[in-house]
Coordinates of N, CA and C in Angstrom, one line a residue:
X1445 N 11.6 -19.2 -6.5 CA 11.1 -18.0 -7.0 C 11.3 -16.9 -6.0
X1446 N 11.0 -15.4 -6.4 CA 11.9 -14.2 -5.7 C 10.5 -14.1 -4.6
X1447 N 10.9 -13.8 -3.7 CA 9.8 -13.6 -2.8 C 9.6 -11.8 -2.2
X1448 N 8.6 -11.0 -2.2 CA 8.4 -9.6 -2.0 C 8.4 -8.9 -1.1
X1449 N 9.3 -8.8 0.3 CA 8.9 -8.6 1.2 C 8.4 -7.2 1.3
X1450 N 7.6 -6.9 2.7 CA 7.0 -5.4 2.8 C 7.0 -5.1 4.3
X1451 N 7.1 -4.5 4.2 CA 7.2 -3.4 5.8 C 6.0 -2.8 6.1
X1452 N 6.0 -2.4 7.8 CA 4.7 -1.3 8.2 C 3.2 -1.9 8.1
X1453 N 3.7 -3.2 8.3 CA 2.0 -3.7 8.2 C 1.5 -4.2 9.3
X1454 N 0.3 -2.9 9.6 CA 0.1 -2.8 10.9 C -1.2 -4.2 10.9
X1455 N -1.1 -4.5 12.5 CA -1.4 -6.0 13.0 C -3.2 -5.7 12.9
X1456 N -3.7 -6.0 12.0 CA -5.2 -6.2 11.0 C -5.9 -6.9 12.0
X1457 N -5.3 -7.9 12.5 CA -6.3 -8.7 12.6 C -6.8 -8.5 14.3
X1458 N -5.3 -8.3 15.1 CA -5.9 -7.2 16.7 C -6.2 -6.5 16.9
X1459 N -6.0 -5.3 15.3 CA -7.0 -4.0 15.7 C -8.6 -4.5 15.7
X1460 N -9.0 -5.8 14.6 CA -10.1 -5.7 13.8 C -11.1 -6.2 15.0
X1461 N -10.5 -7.6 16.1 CA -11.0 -7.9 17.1 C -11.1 -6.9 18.0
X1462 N -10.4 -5.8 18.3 CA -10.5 -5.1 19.6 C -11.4 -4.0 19.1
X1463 N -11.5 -3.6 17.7 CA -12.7 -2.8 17.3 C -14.0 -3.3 17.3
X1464 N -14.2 -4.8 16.8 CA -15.6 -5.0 17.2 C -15.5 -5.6 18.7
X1465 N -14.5 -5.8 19.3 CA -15.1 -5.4 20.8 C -15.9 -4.5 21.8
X1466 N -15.1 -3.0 21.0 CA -15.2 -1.7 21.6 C -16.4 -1.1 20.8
X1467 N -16.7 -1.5 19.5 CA -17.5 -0.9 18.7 C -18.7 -0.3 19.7
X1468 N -19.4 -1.2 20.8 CA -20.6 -0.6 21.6 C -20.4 0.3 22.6
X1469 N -19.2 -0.7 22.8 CA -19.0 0.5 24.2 C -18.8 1.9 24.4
X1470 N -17.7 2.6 23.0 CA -17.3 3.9 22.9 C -18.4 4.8 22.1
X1471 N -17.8 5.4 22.9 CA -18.5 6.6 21.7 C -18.2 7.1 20.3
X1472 N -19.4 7.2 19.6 CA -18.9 7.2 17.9 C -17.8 8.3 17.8
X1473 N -17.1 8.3 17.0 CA -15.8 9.3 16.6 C -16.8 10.3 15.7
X1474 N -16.6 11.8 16.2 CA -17.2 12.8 15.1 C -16.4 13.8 14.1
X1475 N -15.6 12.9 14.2 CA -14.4 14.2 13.3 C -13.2 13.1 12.9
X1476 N -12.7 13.2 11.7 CA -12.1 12.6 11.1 C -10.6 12.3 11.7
X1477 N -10.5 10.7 11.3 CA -9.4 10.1 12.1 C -8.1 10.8 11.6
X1478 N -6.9 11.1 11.9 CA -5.6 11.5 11.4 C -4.5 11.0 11.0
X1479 N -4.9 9.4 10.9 CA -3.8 8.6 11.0 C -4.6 7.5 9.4
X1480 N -3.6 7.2 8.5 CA -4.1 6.6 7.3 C -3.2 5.5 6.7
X1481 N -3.6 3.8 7.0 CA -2.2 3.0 6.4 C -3.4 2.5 5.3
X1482 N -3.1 2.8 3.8 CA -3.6 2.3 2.9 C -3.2 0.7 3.2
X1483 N -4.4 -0.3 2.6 CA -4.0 -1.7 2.8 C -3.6 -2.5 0.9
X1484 N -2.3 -2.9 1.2 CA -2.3 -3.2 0.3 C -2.1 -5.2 -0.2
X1485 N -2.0 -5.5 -1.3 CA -1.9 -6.7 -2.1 C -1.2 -7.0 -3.0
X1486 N -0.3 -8.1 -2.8 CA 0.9 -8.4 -3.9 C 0.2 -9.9 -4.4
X1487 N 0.4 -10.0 -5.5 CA 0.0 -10.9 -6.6 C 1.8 -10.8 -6.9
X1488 N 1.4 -11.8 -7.9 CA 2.5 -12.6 -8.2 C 2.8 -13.5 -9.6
X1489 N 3.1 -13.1 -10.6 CA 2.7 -13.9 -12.1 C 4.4 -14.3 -12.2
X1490 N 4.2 -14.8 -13.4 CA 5.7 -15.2 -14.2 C 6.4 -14.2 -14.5
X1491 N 5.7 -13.1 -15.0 CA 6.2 -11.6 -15.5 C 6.8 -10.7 -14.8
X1492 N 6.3 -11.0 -12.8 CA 6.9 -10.2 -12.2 C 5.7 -9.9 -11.0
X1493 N 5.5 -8.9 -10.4 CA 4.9 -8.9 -9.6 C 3.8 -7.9 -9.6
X1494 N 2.9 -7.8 -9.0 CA 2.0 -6.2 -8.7 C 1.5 -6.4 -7.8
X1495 N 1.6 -5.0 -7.6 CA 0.8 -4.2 -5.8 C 0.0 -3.7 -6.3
X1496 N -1.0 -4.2 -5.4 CA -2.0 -2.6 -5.3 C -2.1 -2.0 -4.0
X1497 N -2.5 -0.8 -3.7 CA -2.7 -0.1 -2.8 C -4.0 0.3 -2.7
X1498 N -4.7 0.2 -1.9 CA -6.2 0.9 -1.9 C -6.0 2.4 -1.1
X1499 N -5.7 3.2 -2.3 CA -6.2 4.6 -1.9 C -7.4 5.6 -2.4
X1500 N -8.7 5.2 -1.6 CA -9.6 5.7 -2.3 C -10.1 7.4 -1.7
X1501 N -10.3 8.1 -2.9 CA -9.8 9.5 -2.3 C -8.8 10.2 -2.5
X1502 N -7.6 9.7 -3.0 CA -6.5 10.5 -2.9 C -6.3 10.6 -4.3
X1503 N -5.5 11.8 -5.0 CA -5.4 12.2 -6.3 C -4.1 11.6 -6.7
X1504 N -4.0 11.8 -7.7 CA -2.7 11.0 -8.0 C -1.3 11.9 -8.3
X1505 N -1.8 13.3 -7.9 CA -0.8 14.4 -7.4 C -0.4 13.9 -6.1
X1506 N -0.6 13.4 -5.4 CA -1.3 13.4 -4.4 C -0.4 12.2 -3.5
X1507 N 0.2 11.5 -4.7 CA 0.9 10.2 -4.5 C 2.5 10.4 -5.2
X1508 N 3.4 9.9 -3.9 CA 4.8 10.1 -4.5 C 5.4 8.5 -4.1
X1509 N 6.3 7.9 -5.3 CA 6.7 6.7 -5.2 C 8.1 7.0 -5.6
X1510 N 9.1 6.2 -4.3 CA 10.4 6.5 -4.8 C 10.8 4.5 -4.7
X1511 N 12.6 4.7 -5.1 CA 12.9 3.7 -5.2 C 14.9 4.2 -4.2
X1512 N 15.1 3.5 -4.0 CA 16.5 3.8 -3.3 C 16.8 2.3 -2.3
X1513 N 17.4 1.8 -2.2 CA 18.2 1.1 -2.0 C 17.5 -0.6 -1.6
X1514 N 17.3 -1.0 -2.6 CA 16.0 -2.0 -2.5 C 14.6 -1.7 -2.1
X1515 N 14.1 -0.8 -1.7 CA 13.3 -0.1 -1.5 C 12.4 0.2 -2.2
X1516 N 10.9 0.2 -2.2 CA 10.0 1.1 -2.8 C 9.3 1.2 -1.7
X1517 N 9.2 2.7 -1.8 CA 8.4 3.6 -0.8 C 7.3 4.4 -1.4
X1518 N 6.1 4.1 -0.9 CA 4.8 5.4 -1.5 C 4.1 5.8 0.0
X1519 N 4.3 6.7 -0.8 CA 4.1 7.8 0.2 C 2.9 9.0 -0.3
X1520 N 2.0 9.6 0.4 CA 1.1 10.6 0.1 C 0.2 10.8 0.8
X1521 N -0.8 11.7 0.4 CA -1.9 12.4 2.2 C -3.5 12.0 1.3
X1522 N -3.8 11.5 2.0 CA -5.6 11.6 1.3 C -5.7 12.8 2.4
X1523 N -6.5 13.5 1.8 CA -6.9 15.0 2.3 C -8.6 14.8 3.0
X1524 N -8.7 15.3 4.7 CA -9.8 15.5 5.1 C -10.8 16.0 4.3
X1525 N -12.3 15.6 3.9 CA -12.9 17.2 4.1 C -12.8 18.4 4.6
X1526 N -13.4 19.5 3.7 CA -13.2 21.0 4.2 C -14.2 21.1 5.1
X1527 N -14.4 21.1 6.8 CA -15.7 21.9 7.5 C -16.4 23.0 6.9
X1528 N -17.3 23.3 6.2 CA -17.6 24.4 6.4 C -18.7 24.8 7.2
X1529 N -19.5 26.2 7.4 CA -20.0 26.6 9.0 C -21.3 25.6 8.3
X1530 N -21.9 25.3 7.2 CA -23.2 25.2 6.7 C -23.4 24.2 6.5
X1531 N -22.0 23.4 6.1 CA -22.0 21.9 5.8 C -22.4 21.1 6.9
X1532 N -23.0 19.9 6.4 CA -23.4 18.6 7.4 C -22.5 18.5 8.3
X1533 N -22.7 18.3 9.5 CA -21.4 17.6 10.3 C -21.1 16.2 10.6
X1534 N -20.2 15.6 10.8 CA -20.1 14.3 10.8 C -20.6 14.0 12.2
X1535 N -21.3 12.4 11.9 CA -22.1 12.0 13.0 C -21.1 10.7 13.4
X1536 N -20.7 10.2 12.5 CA -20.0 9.3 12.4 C -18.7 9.1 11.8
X1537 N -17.5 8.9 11.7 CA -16.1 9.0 11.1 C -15.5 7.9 11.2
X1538 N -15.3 6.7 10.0 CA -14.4 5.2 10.6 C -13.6 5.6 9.2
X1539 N -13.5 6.7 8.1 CA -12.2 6.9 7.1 C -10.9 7.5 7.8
X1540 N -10.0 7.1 7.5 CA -9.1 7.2 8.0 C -8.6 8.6 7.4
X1541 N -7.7 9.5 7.5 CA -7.1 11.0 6.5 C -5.9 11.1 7.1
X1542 N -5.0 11.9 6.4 CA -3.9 12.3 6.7 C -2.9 11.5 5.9
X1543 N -1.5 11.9 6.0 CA -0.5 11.4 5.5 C -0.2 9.9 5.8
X1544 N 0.3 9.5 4.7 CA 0.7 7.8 4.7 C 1.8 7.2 4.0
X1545 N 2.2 6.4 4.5 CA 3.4 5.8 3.8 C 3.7 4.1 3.8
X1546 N 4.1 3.9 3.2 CA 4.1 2.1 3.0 C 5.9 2.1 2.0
X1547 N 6.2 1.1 2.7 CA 7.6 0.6 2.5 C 7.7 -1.0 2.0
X1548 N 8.3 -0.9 1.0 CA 8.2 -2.3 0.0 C 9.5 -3.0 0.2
X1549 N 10.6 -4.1 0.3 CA 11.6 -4.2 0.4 C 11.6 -5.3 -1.0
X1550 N 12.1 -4.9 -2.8 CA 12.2 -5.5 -3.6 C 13.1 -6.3 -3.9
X1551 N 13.2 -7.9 -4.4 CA 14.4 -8.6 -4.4 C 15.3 -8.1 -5.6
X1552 N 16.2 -8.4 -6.0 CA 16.7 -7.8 -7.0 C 16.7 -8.4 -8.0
X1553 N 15.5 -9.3 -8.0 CA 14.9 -9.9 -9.6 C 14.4 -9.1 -10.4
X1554 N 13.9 -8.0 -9.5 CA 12.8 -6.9 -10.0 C 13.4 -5.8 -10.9
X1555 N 13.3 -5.4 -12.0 CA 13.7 -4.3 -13.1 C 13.2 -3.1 -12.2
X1556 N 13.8 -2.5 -11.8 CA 13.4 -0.8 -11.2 C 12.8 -0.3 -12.2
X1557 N 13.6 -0.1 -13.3 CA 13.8 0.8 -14.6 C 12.4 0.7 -15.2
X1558 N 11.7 -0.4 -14.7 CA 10.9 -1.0 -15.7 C 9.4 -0.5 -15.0
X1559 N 9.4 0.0 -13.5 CA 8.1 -0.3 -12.9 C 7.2 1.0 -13.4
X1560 N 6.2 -0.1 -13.5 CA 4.7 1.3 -14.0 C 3.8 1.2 -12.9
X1561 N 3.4 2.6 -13.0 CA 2.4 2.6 -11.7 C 1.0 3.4 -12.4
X1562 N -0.2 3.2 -12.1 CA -1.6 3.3 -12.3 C -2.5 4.1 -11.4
X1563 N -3.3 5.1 -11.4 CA -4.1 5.1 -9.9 C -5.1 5.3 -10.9
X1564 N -6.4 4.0 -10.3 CA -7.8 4.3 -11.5 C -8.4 3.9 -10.3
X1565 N -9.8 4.3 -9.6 CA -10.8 3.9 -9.4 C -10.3 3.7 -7.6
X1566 N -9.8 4.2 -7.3 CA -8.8 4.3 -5.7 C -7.8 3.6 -5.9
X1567 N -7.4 2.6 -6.2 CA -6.4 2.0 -6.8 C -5.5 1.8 -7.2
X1568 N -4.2 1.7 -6.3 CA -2.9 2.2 -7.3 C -2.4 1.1 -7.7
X1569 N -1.6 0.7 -8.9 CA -1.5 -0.6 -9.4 C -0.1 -0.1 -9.6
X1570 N 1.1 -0.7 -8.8 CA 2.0 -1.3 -9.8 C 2.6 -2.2 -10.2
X1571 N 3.1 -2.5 -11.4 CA 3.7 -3.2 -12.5 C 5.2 -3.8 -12.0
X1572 N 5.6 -4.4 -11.4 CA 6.7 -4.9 -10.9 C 7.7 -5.9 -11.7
X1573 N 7.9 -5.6 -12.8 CA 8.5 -6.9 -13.9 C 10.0 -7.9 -13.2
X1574 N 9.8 -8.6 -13.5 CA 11.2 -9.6 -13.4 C 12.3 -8.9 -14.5
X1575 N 13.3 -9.0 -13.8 CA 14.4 -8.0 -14.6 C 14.9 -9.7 -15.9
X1576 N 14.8 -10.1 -16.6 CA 15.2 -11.0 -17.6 C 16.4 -11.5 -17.8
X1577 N 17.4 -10.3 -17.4 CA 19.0 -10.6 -17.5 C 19.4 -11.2 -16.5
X1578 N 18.7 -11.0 -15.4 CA 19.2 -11.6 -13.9 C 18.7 -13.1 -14.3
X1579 N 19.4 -13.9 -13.8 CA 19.3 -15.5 -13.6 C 19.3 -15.9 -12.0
X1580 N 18.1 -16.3 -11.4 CA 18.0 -16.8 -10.2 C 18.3 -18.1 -9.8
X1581 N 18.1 -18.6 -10.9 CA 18.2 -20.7 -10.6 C 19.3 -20.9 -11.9
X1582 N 20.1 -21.7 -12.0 CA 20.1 -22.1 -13.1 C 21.0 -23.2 -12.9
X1583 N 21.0 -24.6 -13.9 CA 21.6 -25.8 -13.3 C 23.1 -25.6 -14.6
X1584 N 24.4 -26.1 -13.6 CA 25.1 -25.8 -14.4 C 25.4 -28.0 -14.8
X1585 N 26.0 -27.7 -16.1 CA 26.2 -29.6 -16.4 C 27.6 -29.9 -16.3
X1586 N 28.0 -31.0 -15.3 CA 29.3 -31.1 -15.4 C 30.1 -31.7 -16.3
X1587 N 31.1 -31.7 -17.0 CA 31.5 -32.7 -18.1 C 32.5 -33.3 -17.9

């Protein structure tokens, strides 16, 4: 079966220890972070594949997905809050803002032509089908 590879996936599990390491020691962050890697999840059916991306907050203007040379790339900015002089100030900040990008490397079982994409509820879903005409296995019979 075709397997999905992906790019840019930053190391989760030594940031996650060295944050609840530091969590006491530093001081709380009061202003929003500038750096944002949505985390995403590939599933995997007979039909083909889907990603999702957790982007909660970002509009779906907001989101651009290309395709170019095996490649799917999405790309887009969840946007800070506006300060205003009256508004609450932040006491505390662990959301991430700013521009993001995530890099997909697709096998070429995958129908380009065919991919649907979704954003409902932060969520971007897409639809990754097996292209049908391509044959990945097939036994030939000798006679």
């Amino acid at each position: 079966m075709a397997t999905l590879l992906y790019n840019n996936r930053p190391a989760r599990a030594f940031n996650s220890v060295l944050n609840d390491m530091l969590r006491d020691t530093l001081p709380a962050l009061n202003e929003p972070i500038k750096t944002f890697v949505p985390q995403a999840d590939v599933l995997e059916s007979p039909a083909g594949f889907e990603l999702h991306l957790l982007l909660p907050g970002v509009a779906k203007e907001d989101v651009k997905i290309d395709f170019q040379d095996s490649q799917l790339t999405i790309s887009g900015e969840r946007k800070a809050p506006e300060a205003a002089e009256d508004a609450p100030k932040f006491r505390r900040v662990e959301s991430g803002y700013g521009s993001f990008s995530r890099t997909f490397r697709l096998p070429d079982t995958v129908d380009v032509t065919a991919i649907q994409a979704e954003l409902t509820n932060g969520i971007l879903r897409l639809q990754l089908p097996f292209d049908s005409k391509k044959v990945t296995k097939h036994q030939i019979e000798v006679r």
